[in-house]
Amino acid sequence: LAGGTAVQLDWAAGAPVPEHWIDINRLDALSGIEALADGAIRIGALTTLSGIRHDKLIRKRVPLLCEAVARVGSAGIRNLATLGGNVAGGAGCVIPALLALDVDVEVFTAKGMVRRNLAALLSSSVAPMDGIVLVAVIVPAELPGRVCFEKTGLRRAFTPSVINASAGLWFDES
């Protein structure tokens, strides 16, 4: 458990609360934002949504992601909530923006570390996150020419999404 914001909603709805916890907040390899040699951006799964929103590299290169995380919950929720927690449940508010950006994810499996496209992982026939640990999200160097993001909830702020949508358009210059 890191931020725990998503599972708190499950517990409030009556899901059983685990008897034991493993706090993963000190796993530094799962935190932070860095530019990779190929121009991609690696965002560790434990990076908070606030950390993403205020990161200079993300603000400059991936403003759609800043917009998406800014519309998740309150500031207090964004300070606790992690990108990994938002993605791992398979229904987080940020997922449509990540799909529009055509991101990859680094996951640790029984076979070791692998990199998969997020859309392919989420559309697999088995439960996408069963038996794996999300390590990082990789935003590609080549981004869509146009992107958009929209979130609709029951109230203007501090509400789970009713509808979340995002799109990315790539243009062929040839």
mmCIF file of C-alpha atoms in Angstrom:
data_model
loop_
_atom_site.group_PDB
_atom_site.id
_atom_site.type_symbol
_atom_site.label_atom_id
_atom_site.label_comp_id
_atom_site.label_asym_id
_atom_site.label_seq_id
_atom_site.Cartn_x
_atom_site.Cartn_y
_atom_site.Cartn_z
ATOM 1 C CA LEU A 1 0.000 0.000 0.000
ATOM 2 C CA ALA A 2 1.244 3.499 -0.784
ATOM 3 C CA GLY A 3 -1.343 6.305 -0.798
ATOM 4 C CA GLY A 4 -4.335 4.041 -0.207
ATOM 5 C CA THR A 5 -6.850 6.512 -1.610
ATOM 6 C CA ALA A 6 -8.449 4.082 -4.086
ATOM 7 C CA VAL A 7 -8.847 1.231 -1.617
ATOM 8 C CA GLN A 8 -10.424 3.554 0.946
ATOM 9 C CA LEU A 9 -13.361 3.953 -1.457
ATOM 10 C CA ASP A 10 -13.651 0.161 -1.675
ATOM 11 C CA TRP A 11 -13.662 -0.164 2.103
ATOM 12 C CA ALA A 12 -16.274 2.555 2.440
ATOM 13 C CA ALA A 13 -18.432 0.504 0.052
ATOM 14 C CA GLY A 14 -18.104 -2.560 2.292
ATOM 15 C CA ALA A 15 -15.064 -4.379 0.913
ATOM 16 C CA PRO A 16 -13.083 -6.216 3.604
ATOM 17 C CA VAL A 17 -10.136 -4.356 5.110
ATOM 18 C CA PRO A 18 -6.927 -6.432 5.045
ATOM 19 C CA GLU A 19 -5.595 -7.607 8.375
ATOM 20 C CA HIS A 20 -1.976 -6.877 7.366
ATOM 21 C CA TRP A 21 -0.325 -4.146 5.324
ATOM 22 C CA ILE A 22 2.934 -3.778 3.488
ATOM 23 C CA ASP A 23 4.021 -0.143 3.230
ATOM 24 C CA ILE A 24 5.884 0.322 -0.060
ATOM 25 C CA ASN A 25 6.453 4.087 0.225
ATOM 26 C CA ARG A 26 10.185 3.677 0.880
ATOM 27 C CA LEU A 27 10.910 1.815 -2.365
ATOM 28 C CA ASP A 28 12.848 4.644 -3.996
ATOM 29 C CA ALA A 29 13.178 2.765 -7.309
ATOM 30 C CA LEU A 30 9.410 3.183 -7.731
ATOM 31 C CA SER A 31 9.431 6.971 -7.253
ATOM 32 C CA GLY A 32 10.338 10.010 -9.255
ATOM 33 C CA ILE A 33 10.264 11.413 -12.762
ATOM 34 C CA GLU A 34 13.185 11.249 -15.171
ATOM 35 C CA ALA A 35 13.939 11.921 -18.822
ATOM 36 C CA LEU A 36 15.308 8.819 -20.549
ATOM 37 C CA ALA A 37 18.076 8.811 -23.167
ATOM 38 C CA ASP A 38 15.589 8.124 -25.988
ATOM 39 C CA GLY A 39 13.495 11.195 -25.064
ATOM 40 C CA ALA A 40 10.810 9.238 -23.230
ATOM 41 C CA ILE A 41 9.803 10.159 -19.672
ATOM 42 C CA ARG A 42 9.737 7.560 -16.881
ATOM 43 C CA ILE A 43 7.307 8.179 -14.026
ATOM 44 C CA GLY A 44 7.684 5.863 -11.042
ATOM 45 C CA ALA A 45 4.524 4.178 -9.802
ATOM 46 C CA LEU A 46 4.882 5.735 -6.326
ATOM 47 C CA THR A 47 5.043 9.276 -7.710
ATOM 48 C CA THR A 48 2.116 11.229 -6.300
ATOM 49 C CA LEU A 49 -0.375 12.911 -8.563
ATOM 50 C CA SER A 50 0.700 16.252 -7.042
ATOM 51 C CA GLY A 51 4.305 15.425 -7.865
ATOM 52 C CA ILE A 52 3.325 14.843 -11.492
ATOM 53 C CA ARG A 53 1.195 17.975 -11.652
ATOM 54 C CA HIS A 54 3.997 20.218 -10.425
ATOM 55 C CA ASP A 55 6.932 18.607 -12.236
ATOM 56 C CA LYS A 56 8.581 21.015 -14.703
ATOM 57 C CA LEU A 57 9.394 18.316 -17.264
ATOM 58 C CA ILE A 58 5.842 16.974 -17.275
ATOM 59 C CA ARG A 59 4.343 20.482 -17.418
ATOM 60 C CA LYS A 60 6.491 21.330 -20.433
ATOM 61 C CA ARG A 61 6.316 18.079 -22.409
ATOM 62 C CA VAL A 62 3.044 16.425 -21.322
ATOM 63 C CA PRO A 63 0.506 19.108 -20.326
ATOM 64 C CA LEU A 64 -2.379 16.685 -20.918
ATOM 65 C CA LEU A 65 -1.131 14.581 -18.014
ATOM 66 C CA CYS A 66 -0.930 17.671 -15.785
ATOM 67 C CA GLU A 67 -4.522 18.489 -16.690
ATOM 68 C CA ALA A 68 -5.686 14.944 -15.975
ATOM 69 C CA VAL A 69 -4.044 14.634 -12.549
ATOM 70 C CA ALA A 70 -5.237 18.129 -11.582
ATOM 71 C CA ARG A 71 -8.820 16.919 -11.949
ATOM 72 C CA VAL A 72 -8.455 13.953 -9.595
ATOM 73 C CA GLY A 73 -9.950 14.545 -6.165
ATOM 74 C CA SER A 74 -8.889 17.334 -3.850
ATOM 75 C CA ALA A 75 -5.369 18.636 -3.276
ATOM 76 C CA GLY A 76 -5.150 16.421 -0.192
ATOM 77 C CA ILE A 77 -6.064 13.330 -2.225
ATOM 78 C CA ARG A 78 -3.534 14.249 -4.950
ATOM 79 C CA ASN A 79 -0.829 14.609 -2.277
ATOM 80 C CA LEU A 80 -1.428 10.985 -1.208
ATOM 81 C CA ALA A 81 -2.605 9.268 -4.383
ATOM 82 C CA THR A 82 0.043 7.653 -6.563
ATOM 83 C CA LEU A 83 0.112 7.113 -10.297
ATOM 84 C CA GLY A 84 0.550 3.387 -9.694
ATOM 85 C CA GLY A 85 -2.533 3.202 -7.507
ATOM 86 C CA ASN A 86 -4.553 5.098 -10.083
ATOM 87 C CA VAL A 87 -3.512 2.725 -12.867
ATOM 88 C CA ALA A 88 -3.329 -0.601 -10.999
ATOM 89 C CA GLY A 89 -7.055 -0.741 -10.269
ATOM 90 C CA GLY A 90 -7.778 -0.582 -13.992
ATOM 91 C CA ALA A 91 -10.359 2.203 -13.653
ATOM 92 C CA GLY A 92 -8.428 5.272 -12.429
ATOM 93 C CA CYS A 93 -9.261 8.774 -13.609
ATOM 94 C CA VAL A 94 -5.834 9.217 -15.227
ATOM 95 C CA ILE A 95 -6.007 6.068 -17.389
ATOM 96 C CA PRO A 96 -7.801 7.690 -20.377
ATOM 97 C CA ALA A 97 -5.076 10.347 -20.622
ATOM 98 C CA LEU A 98 -2.365 7.676 -20.439
ATOM 99 C CA LEU A 99 -4.096 5.669 -23.169
ATOM 100 C CA ALA A 100 -4.328 8.767 -25.390
ATOM 101 C CA LEU A 101 -0.579 9.245 -24.904
ATOM 102 C CA ASP A 102 0.014 5.566 -25.818
ATOM 103 C CA VAL A 103 2.196 4.933 -22.776
ATOM 104 C CA ASP A 104 4.043 1.773 -21.856
ATOM 105 C CA VAL A 105 4.328 0.408 -18.339
ATOM 106 C CA GLU A 106 7.164 -1.362 -16.581
ATOM 107 C CA VAL A 107 5.800 -4.252 -14.543
ATOM 108 C CA PHE A 108 7.489 -6.805 -12.343
ATOM 109 C CA THR A 109 6.166 -10.312 -12.953
ATOM 110 C CA ALA A 110 7.117 -13.831 -11.902
ATOM 111 C CA LYS A 111 9.353 -13.803 -15.003
ATOM 112 C CA GLY A 112 11.083 -10.547 -14.024
ATOM 113 C CA MET A 113 10.795 -6.972 -15.258
ATOM 114 C CA VAL A 114 8.903 -6.477 -18.526
ATOM 115 C CA ARG A 115 7.688 -3.479 -20.498
ATOM 116 C CA ARG A 116 4.208 -3.605 -22.035
ATOM 117 C CA ASN A 117 1.894 -1.163 -23.730
ATOM 118 C CA LEU A 118 -0.761 -0.033 -21.243
ATOM 119 C CA ALA A 119 -3.637 -0.481 -23.710
ATOM 120 C CA ALA A 120 -2.545 -4.060 -24.422
ATOM 121 C CA LEU A 121 -2.177 -4.819 -20.727
ATOM 122 C CA LEU A 122 -5.612 -3.447 -19.834
ATOM 123 C CA SER A 123 -7.310 -5.249 -22.706
ATOM 124 C CA SER A 124 -5.805 -8.661 -21.943
ATOM 125 C CA SER A 125 -8.273 -11.471 -21.305
ATOM 126 C CA VAL A 126 -6.973 -12.077 -17.778
ATOM 127 C CA ALA A 127 -7.303 -9.540 -14.973
ATOM 128 C CA PRO A 128 -4.647 -7.051 -16.099
ATOM 129 C CA MET A 129 -2.834 -6.436 -12.826
ATOM 130 C CA ASP A 130 -3.147 -9.876 -11.206
ATOM 131 C CA GLY A 131 0.227 -11.204 -10.126
ATOM 132 C CA ILE A 132 2.240 -8.186 -11.237
ATOM 133 C CA VAL A 133 3.602 -5.039 -9.621
ATOM 134 C CA LEU A 134 3.399 -1.795 -11.560
ATOM 135 C CA VAL A 135 6.846 -0.181 -11.393
ATOM 136 C CA ALA A 136 6.632 2.805 -13.758
ATOM 137 C CA VAL A 137 4.777 4.477 -16.598
ATOM 138 C CA ILE A 138 6.822 5.396 -19.678
ATOM 139 C CA VAL A 139 5.554 8.360 -21.698
ATOM 140 C CA PRO A 140 6.944 8.032 -25.230
ATOM 141 C CA ALA A 141 9.148 10.686 -26.806
ATOM 142 C CA GLU A 142 6.782 10.926 -29.786
ATOM 143 C CA LEU A 143 3.464 12.286 -28.563
ATOM 144 C CA PRO A 144 0.210 12.767 -30.468
ATOM 145 C CA GLY A 145 -0.130 15.989 -32.464
ATOM 146 C CA ARG A 146 -3.402 16.797 -30.697
ATOM 147 C CA VAL A 147 -4.762 15.561 -27.379
ATOM 148 C CA CYS A 148 -7.759 16.272 -25.203
ATOM 149 C CA PHE A 149 -9.070 15.144 -21.824
ATOM 150 C CA GLU A 150 -12.494 15.443 -20.227
ATOM 151 C CA LYS A 151 -13.798 14.279 -16.864
ATOM 152 C CA THR A 152 -17.435 14.402 -15.802
ATOM 153 C CA GLY A 153 -18.522 13.679 -12.261
ATOM 154 C CA LEU A 154 -21.636 14.119 -10.165
ATOM 155 C CA ARG A 155 -20.222 17.355 -8.739
ATOM 156 C CA ARG A 156 -17.693 19.869 -10.099
ATOM 157 C CA ALA A 157 -14.884 18.753 -7.775
ATOM 158 C CA PHE A 158 -13.867 16.029 -5.325
ATOM 159 C CA THR A 159 -15.902 13.303 -6.973
ATOM 160 C CA PRO A 160 -15.128 10.058 -8.743
ATOM 161 C CA SER A 161 -15.630 10.180 -12.482
ATOM 162 C CA VAL A 162 -18.889 9.219 -14.101
ATOM 163 C CA ILE A 163 -17.317 9.545 -17.536
ATOM 164 C CA ASN A 164 -13.638 10.029 -18.291
ATOM 165 C CA ALA A 165 -12.509 10.458 -21.882
ATOM 166 C CA SER A 166 -9.326 11.349 -23.683
ATOM 167 C CA ALA A 167 -8.089 11.218 -27.247
ATOM 168 C CA GLY A 168 -4.800 11.508 -29.075
ATOM 169 C CA LEU A 169 -4.375 12.169 -32.786
ATOM 170 C CA TRP A 170 -1.164 11.458 -34.643
ATOM 171 C CA PHE A 171 -0.512 13.152 -37.977
ATOM 172 C CA ASP A 172 1.470 11.624 -40.840
ATOM 173 C CA GLU A 173 3.530 14.390 -42.439
ATOM 174 C CA SER A 174 4.503 12.280 -45.463
#
